[in-house]
């Protein structure tokens, strides 16, 4: 059991060194791991929670950011042009459920991701260009009062 006063933090699994990114790699952040040493860390990867494989085609937000996807006015599209919004929405919901189950009020997520981006995301042109905005999971967590910060 964990003490009730211990802070619970959701953290993108790729930042913890797990090879779950679209390309099968991680984005390990040793400084983050050290900074969270006294916290209860819950690793999350919304795409994996949604059942997407690793590796998978890269995906980007088209027509808006994660808030627009939640509102049904934008999409998450993979490199082949397939709308994968349903999977990203399912992953966001599963991540929110974990946060609620464990009492997490804070999340540290992988910047630029169509799921986890907190202040910038790839802009949907698949040319390595970024735009201001947040991913689907980051947007949903924020809508439910969870503090979200980006790394990487």
PDB file of C-alpha atoms in Angstrom:
ATOM      1  CA  UNK A   1       0.000   0.000   0.000  1.00  0.00           C
ATOM      2  CA  UNK A   2       1.012   3.578  -0.631  1.00  0.00           C
ATOM      3  CA  UNK A   3       0.593   6.334   1.925  1.00  0.00           C
ATOM      4  CA  UNK A   4      -2.478   8.430   1.141  1.00  0.00           C
ATOM      5  CA  UNK A   5      -0.456  11.665   1.174  1.00  0.00           C
ATOM      6  CA  UNK A   6       1.979  10.457  -1.485  1.00  0.00           C
ATOM      7  CA  UNK A   7       1.523  12.344  -4.744  1.00  0.00           C
ATOM      8  CA  UNK A   8       0.438  10.199  -7.690  1.00  0.00           C
ATOM      9  CA  UNK A   9       1.687  11.347 -11.102  1.00  0.00           C
ATOM     10  CA  UNK A  10       0.780   9.937 -14.516  1.00  0.00           C
ATOM     11  CA  UNK A  11       3.855   9.896 -16.759  1.00  0.00           C
ATOM     12  CA  UNK A  12       4.148   9.089 -20.449  1.00  0.00           C
ATOM     13  CA  UNK A  13       5.689   5.622 -20.541  1.00  0.00           C
ATOM     14  CA  UNK A  14       8.108   6.650 -23.308  1.00  0.00           C
ATOM     15  CA  UNK A  15       9.618   9.285 -20.981  1.00  0.00           C
ATOM     16  CA  UNK A  16      10.285   6.489 -18.499  1.00  0.00           C
ATOM     17  CA  UNK A  17      12.249   4.560 -21.121  1.00  0.00           C
ATOM     18  CA  UNK A  18       9.545   2.209 -22.374  1.00  0.00           C
ATOM     19  CA  UNK A  19       9.756   1.661 -26.173  1.00  0.00           C
ATOM     20  CA  UNK A  20       6.126   2.535 -26.926  1.00  0.00           C
ATOM     21  CA  UNK A  21       6.451   5.481 -29.329  1.00  0.00           C
ATOM     22  CA  UNK A  22       5.064   5.140 -32.839  1.00  0.00           C
ATOM     23  CA  UNK A  23       8.522   4.114 -34.116  1.00  0.00           C
ATOM     24  CA  UNK A  24       9.110   1.569 -31.350  1.00  0.00           C
ATOM     25  CA  UNK A  25      11.554   3.802 -29.496  1.00  0.00           C
ATOM     26  CA  UNK A  26      11.490   5.525 -26.127  1.00  0.00           C
ATOM     27  CA  UNK A  27      12.241   9.125 -25.175  1.00  0.00           C
ATOM     28  CA  UNK A  28      13.832   8.399 -21.813  1.00  0.00           C
ATOM     29  CA  UNK A  29      14.220  11.422 -19.570  1.00  0.00           C
ATOM     30  CA  UNK A  30      16.547  10.475 -16.682  1.00  0.00           C
ATOM     31  CA  UNK A  31      16.215  13.921 -15.091  1.00  0.00           C
ATOM     32  CA  UNK A  32      12.442  13.499 -14.959  1.00  0.00           C
ATOM     33  CA  UNK A  33      12.767  10.046 -13.412  1.00  0.00           C
ATOM     34  CA  UNK A  34      15.062  11.489 -10.739  1.00  0.00           C
ATOM     35  CA  UNK A  35      12.693  14.406 -10.090  1.00  0.00           C
ATOM     36  CA  UNK A  36       9.799  12.005  -9.529  1.00  0.00           C
ATOM     37  CA  UNK A  37      11.712   9.645  -7.221  1.00  0.00           C
ATOM     38  CA  UNK A  38       9.553  10.542  -4.218  1.00  0.00           C
ATOM     39  CA  UNK A  39       6.254  10.276  -6.135  1.00  0.00           C
ATOM     40  CA  UNK A  40       4.048   7.340  -7.025  1.00  0.00           C
ATOM     41  CA  UNK A  41       4.434   7.161 -10.804  1.00  0.00           C
ATOM     42  CA  UNK A  42       1.811   5.575 -13.046  1.00  0.00           C
ATOM     43  CA  UNK A  43       3.253   4.950 -16.553  1.00  0.00           C
ATOM     44  CA  UNK A  44       0.747   5.560 -19.351  1.00  0.00           C
ATOM     45  CA  UNK A  45       0.716   5.344 -23.115  1.00  0.00           C
ATOM     46  CA  UNK A  46      -2.713   6.270 -24.456  1.00  0.00           C
ATOM     47  CA  UNK A  47      -2.006   4.652 -27.820  1.00  0.00           C
ATOM     48  CA  UNK A  48      -1.066   1.339 -26.197  1.00  0.00           C
ATOM     49  CA  UNK A  49      -4.090   1.569 -23.856  1.00  0.00           C
ATOM     50  CA  UNK A  50      -6.233   1.962 -26.992  1.00  0.00           C
ATOM     51  CA  UNK A  51      -4.771  -1.210 -28.494  1.00  0.00           C
ATOM     52  CA  UNK A  52      -2.607   0.402 -31.175  1.00  0.00           C
ATOM     53  CA  UNK A  53       0.534  -1.576 -32.058  1.00  0.00           C
ATOM     54  CA  UNK A  54       4.152  -0.577 -31.654  1.00  0.00           C
ATOM     55  CA  UNK A  55       5.518   0.336 -34.077  1.00  0.00           C
ATOM     56  CA  UNK A  56       2.640   2.101 -35.846  1.00  0.00           C
ATOM     57  CA  UNK A  57       2.310   4.737 -38.517  1.00  0.00           C
ATOM     58  CA  UNK A  58       2.913   8.261 -37.252  1.00  0.00           C
ATOM     59  CA  UNK A  59      -0.260  10.266 -36.677  1.00  0.00           C
ATOM     60  CA  UNK A  60      -0.936  13.977 -36.498  1.00  0.00           C
ATOM     61  CA  UNK A  61      -3.817  16.254 -35.606  1.00  0.00           C
ATOM     62  CA  UNK A  62      -5.684  17.676 -38.603  1.00  0.00           C
ATOM     63  CA  UNK A  63      -8.105  20.566 -38.392  1.00  0.00           C
ATOM     64  CA  UNK A  64      -7.338  21.579 -34.830  1.00  0.00           C
ATOM     65  CA  UNK A  65      -5.839  20.296 -31.606  1.00  0.00           C
ATOM     66  CA  UNK A  66      -6.959  17.722 -29.056  1.00  0.00           C
ATOM     67  CA  UNK A  67      -9.799  19.928 -27.826  1.00  0.00           C
ATOM     68  CA  UNK A  68     -11.188  20.052 -31.352  1.00  0.00           C
ATOM     69  CA  UNK A  69     -10.927  16.249 -31.608  1.00  0.00           C
ATOM     70  CA  UNK A  70     -12.837  15.932 -28.315  1.00  0.00           C
ATOM     71  CA  UNK A  71     -15.466  18.313 -29.725  1.00  0.00           C
ATOM     72  CA  UNK A  72     -15.703  16.342 -32.991  1.00  0.00           C
ATOM     73  CA  UNK A  73     -14.383  19.139 -35.215  1.00  0.00           C
ATOM     74  CA  UNK A  74     -10.881  17.773 -35.940  1.00  0.00           C
ATOM     75  CA  UNK A  75      -9.308  14.381 -36.538  1.00  0.00           C
ATOM     76  CA  UNK A  76      -6.214  12.374 -35.770  1.00  0.00           C
ATOM     77  CA  UNK A  77      -4.963  11.003 -39.090  1.00  0.00           C
ATOM     78  CA  UNK A  78      -2.094   8.597 -39.690  1.00  0.00           C
ATOM     79  CA  UNK A  79       0.479   8.878 -42.463  1.00  0.00           C
ATOM     80  CA  UNK A  80      -1.652   6.696 -44.788  1.00  0.00           C
ATOM     81  CA  UNK A  81      -4.570   9.134 -44.421  1.00  0.00           C
ATOM     82  CA  UNK A  82      -6.634   6.867 -42.170  1.00  0.00           C
ATOM     83  CA  UNK A  83      -8.720   8.576 -39.498  1.00  0.00           C
ATOM     84  CA  UNK A  84      -7.533   7.061 -36.210  1.00  0.00           C
ATOM     85  CA  UNK A  85      -9.441   9.487 -33.983  1.00  0.00           C
ATOM     86  CA  UNK A  86     -11.504   6.738 -32.343  1.00  0.00           C
ATOM     87  CA  UNK A  87      -8.365   5.012 -31.054  1.00  0.00           C
ATOM     88  CA  UNK A  88      -6.925   8.280 -29.728  1.00  0.00           C
ATOM     89  CA  UNK A  89     -10.197   9.094 -27.992  1.00  0.00           C
ATOM     90  CA  UNK A  90     -10.307   5.598 -26.466  1.00  0.00           C
ATOM     91  CA  UNK A  91      -6.720   5.987 -25.250  1.00  0.00           C
ATOM     92  CA  UNK A  92      -7.512   9.354 -23.703  1.00  0.00           C
ATOM     93  CA  UNK A  93     -10.533   7.896 -21.895  1.00  0.00           C
ATOM     94  CA  UNK A  94      -8.476   4.938 -20.621  1.00  0.00           C
ATOM     95  CA  UNK A  95      -5.782   7.316 -19.370  1.00  0.00           C
ATOM     96  CA  UNK A  96      -8.375   9.460 -17.606  1.00  0.00           C
ATOM     97  CA  UNK A  97      -9.814   6.321 -15.993  1.00  0.00           C
ATOM     98  CA  UNK A  98      -6.348   5.415 -14.654  1.00  0.00           C
ATOM     99  CA  UNK A  99      -5.897   8.920 -13.290  1.00  0.00           C
ATOM    100  CA  UNK A 100      -9.227   8.739 -11.510  1.00  0.00           C
ATOM    101  CA  UNK A 101      -8.621   5.198 -10.252  1.00  0.00           C
ATOM    102  CA  UNK A 102      -5.268   6.155  -8.708  1.00  0.00           C
ATOM    103  CA  UNK A 103      -6.181   9.678  -7.596  1.00  0.00           C
ATOM    104  CA  UNK A 104      -3.648  11.369  -9.872  1.00  0.00           C
ATOM    105  CA  UNK A 105      -4.023  15.139 -10.029  1.00  0.00           C
ATOM    106  CA  UNK A 106      -0.911  15.693 -12.161  1.00  0.00           C
ATOM    107  CA  UNK A 107       0.472  14.291 -15.407  1.00  0.00           C
ATOM    108  CA  UNK A 108       3.826  14.699 -17.164  1.00  0.00           C
ATOM    109  CA  UNK A 109       3.371  13.906 -20.843  1.00  0.00           C
ATOM    110  CA  UNK A 110       5.457  13.712 -24.028  1.00  0.00           C
ATOM    111  CA  UNK A 111       5.369  17.024 -25.850  1.00  0.00           C
ATOM    112  CA  UNK A 112       4.457  17.108 -29.592  1.00  0.00           C
ATOM    113  CA  UNK A 113       2.429  13.875 -29.488  1.00  0.00           C
ATOM    114  CA  UNK A 114      -1.123  13.828 -30.903  1.00  0.00           C
ATOM    115  CA  UNK A 115      -2.114  12.217 -27.588  1.00  0.00           C
ATOM    116  CA  UNK A 116       0.203  13.751 -25.029  1.00  0.00           C
ATOM    117  CA  UNK A 117       1.377  17.063 -26.445  1.00  0.00           C
ATOM    118  CA  UNK A 118       0.732  19.787 -23.881  1.00  0.00           C
ATOM    119  CA  UNK A 119       1.558  23.032 -25.652  1.00  0.00           C
ATOM    120  CA  UNK A 120       2.582  22.026 -29.165  1.00  0.00           C
ATOM    121  CA  UNK A 121       1.724  19.239 -31.590  1.00  0.00           C
ATOM    122  CA  UNK A 122       2.645  18.278 -35.128  1.00  0.00           C
ATOM    123  CA  UNK A 123       0.398  20.254 -37.460  1.00  0.00           C
ATOM    124  CA  UNK A 124      -1.065  17.513 -39.682  1.00  0.00           C
ATOM    125  CA  UNK A 125       1.098  18.079 -42.776  1.00  0.00           C
ATOM    126  CA  UNK A 126       3.637  15.341 -41.897  1.00  0.00           C
ATOM    127  CA  UNK A 127       6.527  17.699 -42.629  1.00  0.00           C
ATOM    128  CA  UNK A 128       7.948  17.977 -39.105  1.00  0.00           C
ATOM    129  CA  UNK A 129       6.134  21.291 -38.505  1.00  0.00           C
ATOM    130  CA  UNK A 130       4.589  22.010 -35.117  1.00  0.00           C
ATOM    131  CA  UNK A 131       1.738  24.239 -34.048  1.00  0.00           C
ATOM    132  CA  UNK A 132       0.490  25.512 -30.720  1.00  0.00           C
ATOM    133  CA  UNK A 133      -2.032  23.153 -29.199  1.00  0.00           C
ATOM    134  CA  UNK A 134      -2.429  20.041 -27.149  1.00  0.00           C
ATOM    135  CA  UNK A 135      -3.022  16.384 -27.805  1.00  0.00           C
ATOM    136  CA  UNK A 136      -6.254  14.502 -27.211  1.00  0.00           C
ATOM    137  CA  UNK A 137      -5.231  12.974 -23.865  1.00  0.00           C
ATOM    138  CA  UNK A 138      -3.731  16.199 -22.532  1.00  0.00           C
ATOM    139  CA  UNK A 139      -6.933  18.051 -23.429  1.00  0.00           C
ATOM    140  CA  UNK A 140      -9.189  15.467 -21.773  1.00  0.00           C
ATOM    141  CA  UNK A 141      -7.111  15.368 -18.594  1.00  0.00           C
ATOM    142  CA  UNK A 142      -7.180  19.157 -18.356  1.00  0.00           C
ATOM    143  CA  UNK A 143     -10.948  19.179 -18.872  1.00  0.00           C
ATOM    144  CA  UNK A 144     -11.153  16.999 -15.777  1.00  0.00           C
ATOM    145  CA  UNK A 145      -8.968  19.255 -13.625  1.00  0.00           C
ATOM    146  CA  UNK A 146      -5.723  17.329 -13.901  1.00  0.00           C
ATOM    147  CA  UNK A 147      -2.590  19.479 -14.121  1.00  0.00           C
ATOM    148  CA  UNK A 148      -0.650  18.584 -17.258  1.00  0.00           C
ATOM    149  CA  UNK A 149       2.926  19.501 -18.145  1.00  0.00           C
ATOM    150  CA  UNK A 150       4.985  18.556 -21.178  1.00  0.00           C
ATOM    151  CA  UNK A 151       8.497  17.170 -21.474  1.00  0.00           C
ATOM    152  CA  UNK A 152      10.693  16.265 -24.393  1.00  0.00           C
TER     153      UNK A 152
END
